[in-house]
mmCIF file of C-alpha atoms in Angstrom:
data_model
loop_
_atom_site.group_PDB
_atom_site.id
_atom_site.type_symbol
_atom_site.label_atom_id
_atom_site.label_comp_id
_atom_site.label_asym_id
_atom_site.label_seq_id
_atom_site.Cartn_x
_atom_site.Cartn_y
_atom_site.Cartn_z
ATOM 1 C CA MET A 10 -99.111 85.040 -280.903
ATOM 2 C CA THR A 11 -102.524 84.371 -281.253
ATOM 3 C CA ALA A 12 -103.916 82.308 -278.256
ATOM 4 C CA ALA A 13 -104.183 79.519 -280.762
ATOM 5 C CA GLN A 14 -100.356 79.432 -281.320
ATOM 6 C CA ALA A 15 -99.860 79.799 -277.936
ATOM 7 C CA ASP A 16 -102.235 76.767 -277.518
ATOM 8 C CA LEU A 17 -100.188 74.953 -279.927
ATOM 9 C CA ALA A 18 -97.552 75.999 -277.828
ATOM 10 C CA GLY A 19 -98.257 74.328 -275.013
ATOM 11 C CA ALA A 20 -99.225 71.009 -276.659
ATOM 12 C CA ARG A 21 -95.571 70.972 -277.861
ATOM 13 C CA ASN A 22 -94.365 71.148 -274.244
ATOM 14 C CA GLU A 23 -96.564 68.537 -272.829
ATOM 15 C CA PHE A 24 -95.313 66.221 -275.370
ATOM 16 C CA HIS A 25 -91.562 67.280 -275.219
ATOM 17 C CA ARG A 26 -90.929 67.057 -271.685
ATOM 18 C CA PRO A 27 -87.844 65.373 -270.450
ATOM 19 C CA ALA A 28 -87.724 62.380 -269.449
ATOM 20 C CA ALA A 29 -87.780 61.790 -265.616
ATOM 21 C CA PRO A 30 -84.414 60.611 -263.896
ATOM 22 C CA ALA A 31 -84.297 56.792 -264.594
ATOM 23 C CA ILE A 32 -84.946 54.952 -260.615
ATOM 24 C CA GLY A 33 -83.897 51.341 -259.473
ATOM 25 C CA ILE A 34 -85.375 49.052 -257.229
ATOM 26 C CA ASP A 35 -83.172 47.508 -255.311
ATOM 27 C CA THR A 36 -81.773 44.969 -251.810
ATOM 28 C CA PRO A 37 -81.039 47.313 -249.351
ATOM 29 C CA ARG A 38 -77.547 47.598 -247.766
ATOM 30 C CA VAL A 39 -76.382 48.167 -244.544
ATOM 31 C CA GLU A 40 -74.811 51.178 -245.903
ATOM 32 C CA ASP A 41 -78.479 52.688 -246.593
ATOM 33 C CA GLY A 42 -79.417 52.565 -243.237
ATOM 34 C CA ALA A 43 -78.628 56.086 -242.374
ATOM 35 C CA ALA A 44 -80.553 57.035 -245.778
ATOM 36 C CA ILE A 45 -83.559 54.921 -244.821
ATOM 37 C CA TRP A 46 -83.588 55.724 -241.250
ATOM 38 C CA ARG A 47 -83.778 60.026 -242.086
ATOM 39 C CA ILE A 48 -86.687 59.196 -244.858
ATOM 40 C CA ALA A 49 -88.343 57.494 -242.170
ATOM 41 C CA ARG A 50 -87.432 60.528 -239.828
ATOM 42 C CA ASP A 51 -88.410 63.472 -242.506
ATOM 43 C CA SER A 52 -92.204 61.053 -243.013
ATOM 44 C CA GLU A 53 -93.429 63.121 -240.143
ATOM 45 C CA VAL A 54 -96.158 60.212 -239.772
ATOM 46 C CA LEU A 55 -93.612 57.006 -238.902
ATOM 47 C CA ASP A 56 -92.620 55.915 -235.695
ATOM 48 C CA LEU A 57 -89.308 56.747 -235.782
ATOM 49 C CA ASN A 58 -87.141 53.678 -234.872
ATOM 50 C CA SER A 59 -83.233 54.315 -233.917
ATOM 51 C CA SER A 60 -80.663 54.790 -236.305
ATOM 52 C CA TYR A 61 -79.041 51.418 -235.099
ATOM 53 C CA SER A 62 -82.287 49.193 -236.006
ATOM 54 C CA TYR A 63 -82.513 50.834 -239.932
ATOM 55 C CA LEU A 64 -78.889 49.570 -239.655
ATOM 56 C CA LEU A 65 -79.535 45.971 -238.447
ATOM 57 C CA TRP A 66 -82.756 45.811 -240.546
ATOM 58 C CA CYS A 67 -81.022 46.807 -243.702
ATOM 59 C CA ARG A 68 -78.462 43.358 -242.793
ATOM 60 C CA ASP A 69 -80.811 40.967 -241.364
ATOM 61 C CA PHE A 70 -84.081 41.516 -243.194
ATOM 62 C CA ALA A 71 -83.146 42.267 -246.461
ATOM 63 C CA GLY A 72 -84.331 39.860 -248.196
ATOM 64 C CA THR A 73 -87.841 41.278 -247.150
ATOM 65 C CA SER A 74 -86.964 44.880 -247.809
ATOM 66 C CA LEU A 75 -86.789 47.132 -250.742
ATOM 67 C CA VAL A 76 -85.106 50.715 -251.849
ATOM 68 C CA ALA A 77 -85.941 52.698 -254.811
ATOM 69 C CA ARG A 78 -82.462 54.461 -255.841
ATOM 70 C CA GLY A 79 -82.696 58.050 -257.433
ATOM 71 C CA ALA A 80 -80.493 58.433 -260.609
ATOM 72 C CA ASP A 81 -77.031 59.041 -258.238
ATOM 73 C CA GLY A 82 -77.645 55.759 -256.696
ATOM 74 C CA GLU A 83 -78.658 56.690 -253.135
ATOM 75 C CA PRO A 84 -81.887 55.508 -251.461
ATOM 76 C CA ILE A 85 -85.213 57.761 -252.499
ATOM 77 C CA ALA A 86 -88.207 55.312 -250.852
ATOM 78 C CA PHE A 87 -87.696 52.127 -248.955
ATOM 79 C CA VAL A 88 -90.329 49.534 -247.916
ATOM 80 C CA THR A 89 -89.149 46.925 -245.056
ATOM 81 C CA GLY A 90 -91.107 43.980 -243.973
ATOM 82 C CA TYR A 91 -89.839 40.424 -242.553
ATOM 83 C CA VAL A 92 -92.029 36.715 -242.842
ATOM 84 C CA ARG A 93 -93.708 35.987 -239.383
ATOM 85 C CA PRO A 94 -92.163 33.127 -238.054
ATOM 86 C CA GLN A 95 -95.465 31.560 -236.405
ATOM 87 C CA ARG A 96 -97.008 32.262 -239.686
ATOM 88 C CA PRO A 97 -94.091 31.586 -242.551
ATOM 89 C CA ARG A 98 -96.984 32.725 -245.268
ATOM 90 C CA THR A 99 -98.163 35.959 -243.629
ATOM 91 C CA LEU A 100 -95.268 39.201 -244.995
ATOM 92 C CA VAL A 101 -95.795 41.762 -242.482
ATOM 93 C CA VAL A 102 -94.942 45.469 -243.961
ATOM 94 C CA TRP A 103 -93.081 47.188 -241.257
ATOM 95 C CA GLN A 104 -92.560 50.722 -242.338
ATOM 96 C CA VAL A 105 -92.931 52.447 -246.465
ATOM 97 C CA ALA A 106 -91.600 55.849 -247.019
ATOM 98 C CA VAL A 107 -90.535 58.114 -249.809
ATOM 99 C CA ASP A 108 -88.806 61.005 -249.703
ATOM 100 C CA ARG A 109 -91.006 64.520 -249.658
ATOM 101 C CA ALA A 110 -89.247 65.166 -252.972
ATOM 102 C CA HIS A 111 -90.596 61.944 -255.064
ATOM 103 C CA ARG A 112 -93.912 62.086 -253.492
ATOM 104 C CA GLY A 113 -96.983 61.702 -255.643
ATOM 105 C CA ARG A 114 -95.488 59.554 -258.427
ATOM 106 C CA GLY A 115 -96.733 56.100 -256.908
ATOM 107 C CA LEU A 116 -93.565 54.866 -255.683
ATOM 108 C CA ALA A 117 -94.884 53.501 -252.217
ATOM 109 C CA GLY A 118 -97.282 50.750 -254.499
ATOM 110 C CA VAL A 119 -94.463 50.175 -256.793
ATOM 111 C CA LEU A 120 -91.852 49.235 -253.752
ATOM 112 C CA LEU A 121 -95.333 47.212 -251.988
ATOM 113 C CA ASP A 122 -95.586 45.580 -255.654
ATOM 114 C CA ALA A 123 -92.217 44.519 -256.232
ATOM 115 C CA LEU A 124 -91.580 43.500 -252.567
ATOM 116 C CA THR A 125 -94.508 40.972 -252.663
ATOM 117 C CA ALA A 126 -93.722 39.807 -256.271
ATOM 118 C CA ARG A 127 -90.021 38.962 -253.939
ATOM 119 C CA VAL A 128 -91.372 36.950 -251.600
ATOM 120 C CA ALA A 129 -94.207 34.989 -253.382
ATOM 121 C CA GLY A 130 -92.018 32.609 -254.419
ATOM 122 C CA GLN A 131 -91.165 31.677 -250.905
ATOM 123 C CA GLY A 132 -95.122 30.793 -250.515
ATOM 124 C CA VAL A 133 -96.365 34.460 -249.081
ATOM 125 C CA ASP A 134 -99.759 34.891 -250.052
ATOM 126 C CA THR A 135 -101.039 37.859 -247.046
ATOM 127 C CA VAL A 136 -99.886 41.232 -246.710
ATOM 128 C CA GLU A 137 -100.002 42.234 -243.168
ATOM 129 C CA THR A 138 -98.831 45.899 -241.568
ATOM 130 C CA THR A 139 -100.745 48.578 -239.096
ATOM 131 C CA VAL A 140 -101.763 51.651 -239.851
ATOM 132 C CA THR A 141 -102.850 54.294 -236.768
ATOM 133 C CA PRO A 142 -105.934 56.301 -238.073
ATOM 134 C CA ASP A 143 -104.786 59.488 -238.969
ATOM 135 C CA ASN A 144 -102.034 57.817 -241.627
ATOM 136 C CA LYS A 145 -104.140 58.374 -244.671
ATOM 137 C CA ALA A 146 -101.116 57.630 -246.936
ATOM 138 C CA SER A 147 -100.776 54.483 -245.881
ATOM 139 C CA ASP A 148 -104.531 53.815 -245.301
ATOM 140 C CA ARG A 149 -104.771 54.459 -249.300
ATOM 141 C CA LEU A 150 -101.947 52.608 -250.113
ATOM 142 C CA PHE A 151 -102.873 49.614 -248.792
ATOM 143 C CA THR A 152 -106.616 49.610 -249.456
ATOM 144 C CA SER A 153 -105.253 50.222 -253.309
ATOM 145 C CA TYR A 154 -102.817 47.497 -253.360
ATOM 146 C CA ALA A 155 -105.740 45.213 -252.025
ATOM 147 C CA GLU A 156 -107.969 46.174 -255.162
ATOM 148 C CA ARG A 157 -105.243 46.113 -257.394
ATOM 149 C CA ARG A 158 -104.830 42.327 -256.283
ATOM 150 C CA GLY A 159 -108.541 41.713 -255.623
ATOM 151 C CA ALA A 160 -107.721 40.445 -252.608
ATOM 152 C CA PRO A 161 -109.979 40.682 -249.484
ATOM 153 C CA LEU A 162 -108.917 43.007 -246.971
ATOM 154 C CA GLU A 163 -109.713 42.837 -242.761
ATOM 155 C CA ARG A 164 -109.272 45.676 -240.643
ATOM 156 C CA GLU A 165 -108.933 45.254 -236.537
ATOM 157 C CA VAL A 166 -107.242 47.065 -233.925
ATOM 158 C CA LEU A 167 -103.961 45.196 -232.794
ATOM 159 C CA PHE A 168 -102.840 47.481 -230.484
ATOM 160 C CA ASP A 169 -104.639 49.933 -228.514
ATOM 161 C CA GLY A 170 -103.258 53.268 -227.791
ATOM 162 C CA GLY A 171 -103.412 52.407 -224.017
ATOM 163 C CA LEU A 172 -100.106 49.514 -224.544
ATOM 164 C CA PHE A 173 -97.722 52.665 -225.810
ATOM 165 C CA PRO A 174 -95.910 53.853 -222.995
ATOM 166 C CA GLU A 175 -96.475 57.574 -224.617
ATOM 167 C CA SER A 176 -100.346 58.734 -223.685
ATOM 168 C CA SER A 177 -100.844 60.235 -227.204
ATOM 169 C CA HIS A 178 -99.933 56.889 -229.062
ATOM 170 C CA GLU A 179 -103.107 56.262 -231.296
ATOM 171 C CA PRO A 180 -104.338 52.630 -231.637
ATOM 172 C CA GLU A 181 -102.673 50.645 -234.326
ATOM 173 C CA VAL A 182 -104.759 49.044 -237.118
ATOM 174 C CA LEU A 183 -104.275 45.812 -238.513
ATOM 175 C CA TYR A 184 -105.007 45.587 -241.959
ATOM 176 C CA ARG A 185 -104.483 41.491 -243.175
ATOM 177 C CA ILE A 186 -104.413 41.691 -246.944
ATOM 178 C CA GLY A 187 -105.063 38.146 -248.735
ATOM 179 C CA PRO A 188 -104.823 35.487 -250.012
ATOM 180 C CA ILE A 189 -103.444 38.078 -252.457
ATOM 181 C CA THR A 190 -102.284 36.805 -256.611
#
């Protein structure tokens, strides 16, 4: 085979790749709690809550949370959030994580966009989350979200590291994005 033939064969392969398995976006169910806990644990950057809390989250905050399901129907990513009782126009994004095998495809951004579209009908026009300074992936996610929405992004320390019982906890920086459209 000549070099030109090899280039042509390689180009054909680029256009004849098998389709990626379908990924569905869905409301979490209590049965998803264990998988969501595992995804959070394996993220190695999120503060891991008890497995019980993820079960409660899937029950009590399913309306402000989403999961991405792989072709087998199992969760491969999630976003959890809640509407602030004192500020009902504000969605607090609690955690976002993607299973290691599915990272790098923009899935966290898709979930965040889908969740904020869902709650927009409830009058939500602001998103808040906290990010530790070492969590570069979350910084990129929320910065790019604000850019996509053409919304201002304000940052300020919400909880200083010294407030946490473990001495090594970094400060939690509040990201406030809004108004969003």
